[in-house]
Amino acid sequence: WPFKERGARCNEGLELLLALWHGERTFQGRFHNFEDVSFGPLPAQRPHPPIYVGGSSDAALKRAARYGDVWHPIKTPLAALPDSQTKLQRFREEAGRGQEPLTIALKAPLLIKPSTPTDTPFGTVGAAQDVADTLLRYRDAGVDEWIFDFLPETHATAQETVQRFADEVQPLLNR
């Protein structure tokens, strides 16, 4: 597939899934076509499972506005979040979805260590208190969920980080 078609293909794929989830039996698109198909089992969640749409480009924000239930910005610094949220809300209003709820699930690196480096663009790498303070600032800015990349990406690091998060960071978030 040509790289330049990835957005159009993604949009059509989402349209196709929504059609199937809502019982449509025929679909005519640019990349996918079918007639008189059966699809099942249908999702238990209604009207459908939440659709996560990632990215912060205008094209990604328009996709999130049109199809998404969850906007999934990736490694977005706190200072950049308000501008993206404003654009996303404008695109949602243009898509007729301005009043529908939207969850924000930000993806960021996570590493809990004794001190916080000064050169990290995110406050999610460093001491537990600094990580908690950063998460609270993001929460205050509208972030509802987190998806973390563990550093380095190993099974052992993931286990250790999850345990340290539960022991050291989570208690600081409950305020």
C-alpha angles and dihedrals in degrees: 000000000000111000092228090063095057095101094048091046092050092049092049091046090055091048089050093051092047090050092051093045090053094051100260112156099191131052129177116188140146094261104019133042133172138159132204097355127159119221129189164228092011117220116275090220115085133254083002140303113295112275114222115203118189134203141059104234117112090253091053092046091051089050091049090048094051102038110009132105089177127036110213110196112188121221092338114168115232091245091058096048100082094055091050091047091052092050091045092052091050091050091048091053090049088051091051093249100102094120097044117103117257126194120211115215110181122200117213140151116267126202123152112203139152096271138022118243116230095221100062117110089210128053090221093093113071145036118003094247092050092048091049092048090051093049090050091051090051090047090052088051091056106271110145103176138025132215110190133203108212116223116251097019101236132126091243092051091048092052093046093046094049090050093046090047091053093045102037111019107031094060089055092053095059095082 
